[in-house]
Amino acid sequence: MTRIERSGAGWFGRQSECPEEPADPTPTTALRLLSAGLTVRRVPRAAMSDIGALRRTVARRSGPLLCSGLLDSWPARTEWNPLTLAERHGDRRVTALLDLPDTGVLFPQDQRRYERELSFAEFVERIRSARPSAPCYLAYQRAHEIFDPADCDFASLLPSDGHPTDTRVWIGSAGTRSMLHSDLKDNLFCQLWGEKSVTLLAWQDSRAAYPFPDNLVNSQVDLAAPDMRRHPRLRDAVLHHVHMGPGDLLYIPRGWWHDIRARTPSVSVNHWFGRPLGLAQYLALLGVLGPTYWKATARDFVVHGLLRRAEPTRFFFSPPSTGKRLYDALRSGGFSHGNDPSAS
């Protein structure tokens, strides 16, 4: 069971406790998946503060791994809670997503319709008052653009391998969701304050993720409401689930699909690193997905590549379409050119 800390310091306490408000009482994603007859396994947990286990797992890419104790010396572990951050950075202007939908895989409107500029202190107040049905999120923010990146010492966890890295901050109310998607790089996802649940699916089971025909890194599946008639291949896949509390670190191997949901108001930071998945892996996936995907890729290659027409942003921080990425790959030599966070 994931360790959960509570100190009685209040909802926006200065320590790293979870909020004292109760977590979402609705059934967890894992219970819904089990009720649907799917196979769900717990993510393996390393021994306390076992950095060797993390490094061995990363070297082998042998699957996800949950670690605890490795973040205890980070300033971010104790200081990156909403109250302290608001006191230090309250006047800083940020662009947050407000009144987000709490159901569905795609945004009903273009993501830009949810964006609002406000001070960081005002955003913290929005976290406090947000309804579960309309969460708010300051997401995908480069750490060094708003906070001191030295507060998160990723260099002490993994030695540099020469590939570009990227560190992002995620702060939001209960109910924020990063729907099932796949990243090109290895990922260290760190929960600093609050609670989140994460469900994962291996890269080799990508057909069971039912990617969108025009976007191979976003899934049509809503794991909170699995539809087995529309997505029967899920029955043959193995899902992995973990509930994360303050101080937990989750290693997500490159390509692994992951769905992340905030059970309480939350502060998280993630770190992408390593060599990204390349053109060959995605062409192989495209090949087995069939003609519907080939047609969508060809269309977007022309419309958004050759003709340079803008793409809608109805995915969460939309990556380019597969066709546009293929066009970029032929021009730049890298399929991740338009979807490598460290390059944008």
Coordinates of C-alpha atoms in Angstrom, one line a residue:
M1 CA 0.0 0.0 0.0
T2 CA 1.4 3.4 -0.9
R3 CA 2.5 5.5 2.0
I4 CA 0.2 8.5 2.7
E5 CA 1.3 11.2 5.0
R6 CA -1.0 13.5 7.0
S7 CA 0.1 16.0 9.5
G8 CA -2.9 18.1 10.5
A9 CA -1.3 21.2 9.1
G10 CA -4.4 22.1 7.0
W11 CA -5.5 21.8 3.4
F12 CA -2.6 24.0 2.1
G13 CA -0.1 23.0 4.9
R14 CA 3.5 23.9 4.5
Q15 CA 4.7 20.3 4.9
S16 CA 4.4 17.7 2.3
E17 CA 1.2 16.1 3.7
C18 CA -1.6 15.1 1.5
P19 CA -4.7 17.4 1.7
E20 CA -7.0 16.5 4.5
E21 CA -10.1 16.7 2.4
P22 CA -11.3 13.2 1.5
A23 CA -10.2 11.6 -1.7
D24 CA -12.7 11.2 -4.5
P25 CA -15.3 8.6 -3.2
T26 CA -16.0 7.1 -6.6
P27 CA -14.5 3.8 -7.5
T28 CA -10.9 3.9 -8.5
T29 CA -9.8 3.2 -12.1
A30 CA -8.3 -0.1 -11.0
L31 CA -11.6 -1.3 -9.5
R32 CA -13.5 -0.3 -12.6
L33 CA -11.0 -2.2 -14.7
L34 CA -11.2 -5.3 -12.5
S35 CA -15.0 -5.1 -12.6
A36 CA -14.8 -5.1 -16.4
G37 CA -12.9 -8.4 -16.2
L38 CA -9.5 -7.0 -17.2
T39 CA -6.2 -8.1 -15.9
V40 CA -4.7 -5.5 -13.6
R41 CA -1.3 -5.9 -11.7
R42 CA 0.3 -3.7 -9.2
V43 CA 3.4 -1.8 -10.3
P44 CA 6.5 -3.4 -8.6
R45 CA 7.9 -1.4 -5.7
A46 CA 11.6 -1.1 -4.9
A47 CA 12.9 -1.3 -1.4
M48 CA 13.0 2.0 0.4
S49 CA 15.6 4.4 -1.1
D50 CA 17.0 1.7 -3.4
I51 CA 18.6 3.8 -6.1
G52 CA 20.3 0.8 -7.5
A53 CA 17.0 -0.9 -8.3
L54 CA 15.9 2.2 -10.2
R55 CA 19.1 2.4 -12.2
R56 CA 19.0 -1.3 -13.1
T57 CA 15.4 -1.1 -14.2
V58 CA 16.1 2.0 -16.3
A59 CA 19.1 0.3 -17.9
R60 CA 17.0 -2.8 -18.8
R61 CA 13.7 -1.0 -19.5
S62 CA 12.2 -4.0 -17.9
G63 CA 8.9 -2.3 -17.0
P64 CA 7.6 0.4 -14.6
L65 CA 9.0 0.7 -11.0
L66 CA 7.7 2.6 -8.0
C67 CA 10.3 4.0 -5.6
S68 CA 10.0 5.8 -2.3
G69 CA 12.6 7.7 -0.3
L70 CA 14.7 8.9 -3.2
L71 CA 13.2 12.4 -3.1
D72 CA 13.5 13.0 0.6
S73 CA 16.5 15.3 0.3
W74 CA 15.0 17.5 -2.4
P75 CA 13.9 21.0 -1.4
A76 CA 10.9 20.4 -3.7
R77 CA 9.8 17.6 -1.5
T78 CA 8.9 19.9 1.4
E79 CA 8.6 23.3 -0.3
W80 CA 6.6 22.7 -3.4
N81 CA 3.2 22.8 -1.8
P82 CA 0.6 25.4 -3.0
L83 CA 0.8 27.7 0.0
T84 CA 4.6 28.0 0.0
L85 CA 4.8 28.3 -3.8
A86 CA 2.1 31.1 -3.8
E87 CA 4.0 33.0 -1.1
R88 CA 7.2 32.9 -3.2
H89 CA 5.9 33.1 -6.7
G90 CA 2.4 34.6 -6.2
D91 CA 2.9 37.6 -8.6
R92 CA 4.2 35.5 -11.4
R93 CA 1.9 35.4 -14.4
V94 CA 1.0 31.9 -15.6
T95 CA -1.4 30.4 -18.2
A96 CA -3.5 27.7 -16.7
L97 CA -6.4 25.5 -17.9
L98 CA -9.6 26.3 -16.1
D99 CA -13.0 24.6 -15.9
L100 CA -11.8 21.5 -17.7
P101 CA -14.2 18.7 -18.6
D102 CA -14.2 15.7 -16.1
T103 CA -15.4 13.1 -18.7
G104 CA -14.5 12.1 -22.2
V105 CA -11.2 11.5 -24.0
L106 CA -11.1 14.6 -26.2
F107 CA -11.7 18.2 -25.2
P108 CA -15.2 19.3 -26.4
Q109 CA -13.5 22.5 -27.5
D110 CA -10.0 23.4 -28.6
Q111 CA -7.6 23.4 -25.7
R112 CA -7.0 27.1 -26.1
R113 CA -10.6 27.8 -25.1
Y114 CA -9.7 26.7 -21.6
E115 CA -6.5 28.7 -21.2
R116 CA -6.6 31.8 -19.0
E117 CA -3.7 34.0 -17.9
L118 CA -3.7 34.9 -14.2
S119 CA -1.2 35.3 -11.3
F120 CA 0.1 32.2 -9.6
A121 CA -1.6 33.3 -6.4
E122 CA -4.9 33.5 -8.2
F123 CA -4.4 30.1 -9.6
V124 CA -3.8 28.6 -6.1
E125 CA -7.2 30.1 -5.1
R126 CA -8.8 28.4 -8.1
I127 CA -7.3 25.1 -6.9
R128 CA -9.0 25.7 -3.5
S129 CA -12.4 26.5 -5.0
A130 CA -12.5 24.2 -8.0
R131 CA -15.4 21.9 -8.3
P132 CA -14.6 18.2 -9.0
S133 CA -16.7 18.5 -12.2
A134 CA -14.5 21.4 -13.5
P135 CA -10.9 20.9 -12.4
C136 CA -8.1 23.4 -13.1
Y137 CA -4.5 22.6 -14.2
L138 CA -1.2 24.4 -14.5
A139 CA 0.4 21.7 -16.6
Y140 CA 3.3 20.9 -18.9
Q141 CA 5.3 23.9 -17.4
R142 CA 9.0 23.8 -17.7
A143 CA 10.3 23.8 -14.2
H144 CA 13.0 26.5 -14.8
E145 CA 10.5 28.9 -16.2
I146 CA 8.5 29.2 -12.9
F147 CA 10.5 27.6 -10.0
D148 CA 14.1 26.8 -9.1
P149 CA 15.0 23.6 -11.0
A150 CA 17.7 22.9 -8.5
D151 CA 14.9 22.0 -6.1
C152 CA 14.6 18.7 -8.1
D153 CA 17.9 16.9 -8.3
F154 CA 17.4 14.4 -11.1
A155 CA 21.1 14.3 -11.8
S156 CA 21.7 12.5 -8.5
L157 CA 19.2 9.8 -9.6
L158 CA 20.5 8.9 -13.0
P159 CA 23.8 9.8 -14.7
S160 CA 23.6 11.7 -17.9
D161 CA 23.5 9.6 -21.1
G162 CA 24.2 12.5 -23.5
H163 CA 20.6 12.8 -24.7
P164 CA 18.6 16.0 -24.0
T165 CA 16.3 16.0 -21.0
D166 CA 13.2 18.0 -20.0
T167 CA 11.6 18.6 -16.7
R168 CA 8.0 19.7 -16.4
V169 CA 5.7 20.8 -13.5
W170 CA 2.0 19.8 -13.0
I171 CA -0.1 21.6 -10.4
G172 CA -3.9 21.2 -10.2
S173 CA -7.0 20.5 -8.3
A174 CA -8.6 17.1 -7.7
G175 CA -9.9 15.5 -10.8
T176 CA -7.3 16.6 -13.3
R177 CA -6.6 13.9 -15.9
S178 CA -3.9 13.1 -18.4
M179 CA -5.7 10.5 -20.5
L180 CA -4.1 7.3 -21.8
H181 CA -1.2 8.3 -24.0
S182 CA 2.4 7.3 -24.9
D183 CA 5.6 9.3 -24.6
L184 CA 8.6 8.9 -26.8
K185 CA 11.1 9.1 -23.9
D186 CA 11.7 7.4 -20.6
N187 CA 10.0 9.3 -17.8
L188 CA 10.6 9.8 -14.0
F189 CA 7.2 10.9 -12.6
C190 CA 7.5 12.3 -9.1
Q191 CA 4.6 13.0 -6.8
L192 CA 5.6 15.8 -4.4
W193 CA 2.3 16.7 -2.8
G194 CA -1.2 15.1 -2.9
E195 CA -2.2 11.8 -4.4
K196 CA -2.5 10.5 -8.0
S197 CA -3.3 7.2 -9.5
V198 CA -1.5 5.9 -12.6
T199 CA -2.5 3.1 -15.0
L200 CA -0.1 1.7 -17.5
L201 CA 0.0 -0.5 -20.6
A202 CA 3.1 -1.8 -22.2
W203 CA 4.3 -0.6 -25.6
Q204 CA 4.0 -4.1 -27.1
D205 CA 0.3 -4.0 -26.3
S206 CA -0.2 -0.7 -28.2
R207 CA -3.0 -2.3 -30.4
A208 CA -5.0 -2.7 -27.2
A209 CA -4.7 1.0 -26.5
Y210 CA -6.7 1.8 -29.7
P211 CA -4.7 4.8 -30.8
F212 CA -6.6 7.5 -32.7
P213 CA -6.2 6.9 -36.4
D214 CA -4.7 10.3 -36.9
N215 CA -2.5 10.2 -33.7
L216 CA -0.6 7.2 -32.6
V217 CA 0.4 8.5 -29.2
N218 CA -3.1 9.2 -27.9
S219 CA -5.7 6.5 -27.0
Q220 CA -9.4 6.4 -27.7
V221 CA -9.9 4.3 -24.4
D222 CA -11.2 5.9 -21.3
L223 CA -10.0 3.6 -18.5
A224 CA -12.4 5.1 -16.0
A225 CA -15.3 3.8 -18.2
P226 CA -13.9 0.9 -20.3
D227 CA -16.1 -0.1 -23.2
M228 CA -15.3 -3.7 -24.0
R229 CA -17.6 -3.8 -27.0
R230 CA -15.7 -1.0 -28.7
H231 CA -12.2 -2.1 -27.4
P232 CA -12.2 -5.9 -27.1
R233 CA -8.4 -6.2 -27.4
L234 CA -8.1 -4.8 -23.8
R235 CA -9.2 -8.3 -22.6
D236 CA -6.0 -9.8 -23.8
A237 CA -3.7 -7.0 -22.4
V238 CA -2.1 -6.7 -18.9
L239 CA -2.7 -3.3 -17.2
H240 CA -0.5 -2.0 -14.4
H241 CA -1.8 0.3 -11.7
V242 CA -0.3 2.3 -8.8
H243 CA -1.6 4.8 -6.3
M244 CA 1.0 7.5 -5.7
G245 CA 1.4 9.6 -2.5
P246 CA 3.9 12.3 -1.5
G247 CA 7.5 11.3 -2.1
D248 CA 6.8 8.5 -4.6
L249 CA 8.7 8.2 -7.8
L250 CA 7.4 6.2 -10.8
Y251 CA 9.7 5.1 -13.7
I252 CA 7.7 4.9 -16.9
P253 CA 9.6 3.3 -19.8
R254 CA 9.5 5.0 -23.1
G255 CA 6.5 4.0 -25.2
W256 CA 4.5 2.7 -22.2
W257 CA 1.0 4.0 -22.3
H258 CA -0.1 5.8 -19.1
D259 CA -3.3 7.4 -17.7
I260 CA -2.7 9.8 -14.7
R261 CA -5.5 11.1 -12.5
A262 CA -5.4 13.4 -9.5
R263 CA -7.2 12.0 -6.5
T264 CA -6.6 15.2 -4.5
P265 CA -5.2 18.6 -5.2
S266 CA -1.7 17.8 -6.4
V267 CA 1.8 18.9 -7.2
S268 CA 3.9 16.7 -9.5
V269 CA 7.1 17.0 -11.5
N270 CA 8.3 14.7 -14.3
H271 CA 11.6 14.3 -16.1
W272 CA 11.9 13.0 -19.7
F273 CA 15.3 11.5 -20.6
G274 CA 17.1 9.1 -22.8
R275 CA 16.9 8.1 -26.5
P276 CA 13.4 8.5 -27.9
L277 CA 11.4 5.9 -29.8
G278 CA 12.1 6.5 -33.5
L279 CA 10.5 6.3 -36.9
A280 CA 11.1 2.5 -37.2
Q281 CA 9.0 1.7 -34.1
Y282 CA 6.1 3.9 -35.2
L283 CA 6.1 2.6 -38.8
A284 CA 5.9 -0.9 -37.4
L285 CA 3.0 0.0 -35.2
L286 CA 1.3 1.9 -38.1
G287 CA 1.8 -1.2 -40.3
V288 CA -0.2 -3.5 -38.0
L289 CA -3.0 -1.0 -37.3
G290 CA -4.4 -1.2 -40.8
P291 CA -5.8 0.8 -43.7
T292 CA -7.9 3.3 -41.5
Y293 CA -4.6 4.5 -40.0
W294 CA -2.7 4.5 -43.3
K295 CA -5.4 6.7 -44.9
A296 CA -5.4 9.2 -41.9
T297 CA -1.6 9.4 -42.0
A298 CA -1.6 10.0 -45.7
R299 CA -4.2 12.7 -45.4
D300 CA -2.4 14.6 -42.6
F301 CA 0.9 14.2 -44.4
V302 CA -0.6 16.3 -47.2
V303 CA -2.9 18.6 -45.2
H304 CA -0.7 19.4 -42.2
G305 CA 2.7 18.7 -43.8
L306 CA 2.8 19.7 -47.4
L307 CA 0.0 22.3 -47.1
R308 CA 1.0 23.4 -43.6
R309 CA -2.5 23.8 -42.3
A310 CA -2.8 24.3 -38.5
E311 CA -4.0 21.3 -36.5
P312 CA -6.7 21.4 -33.8
T313 CA -5.7 21.0 -30.2
R314 CA -8.4 18.7 -28.7
F315 CA -6.0 16.3 -27.2
F316 CA -4.3 17.2 -23.9
F317 CA -1.3 19.3 -25.0
S318 CA -1.8 17.9 -28.5
P319 CA 1.3 16.4 -30.3
P320 CA 1.4 16.7 -34.1
S321 CA -0.6 14.1 -36.0
T322 CA 1.1 11.0 -37.2
G323 CA 1.0 12.3 -40.8
K324 CA 2.6 15.6 -39.8
R325 CA 5.3 13.8 -37.8
L326 CA 6.1 11.5 -40.7
Y327 CA 6.4 14.6 -42.9
D328 CA 8.8 16.2 -40.3
A329 CA 10.7 12.9 -40.0
L330 CA 11.4 12.8 -43.8
R331 CA 12.6 16.4 -43.6
S332 CA 14.6 16.3 -40.3
G333 CA 15.4 12.6 -39.9
G334 CA 13.6 12.3 -36.5
F335 CA 10.1 11.1 -35.9
S336 CA 10.1 12.9 -32.6
H337 CA 11.0 16.3 -34.1
G338 CA 7.6 17.7 -33.3
N339 CA 6.9 15.6 -30.2
D340 CA 10.2 15.7 -28.2
P341 CA 9.5 18.0 -25.2
S342 CA 13.2 18.7 -24.9
A343 CA 13.3 20.1 -28.5
S344 CA 10.2 22.4 -28.2

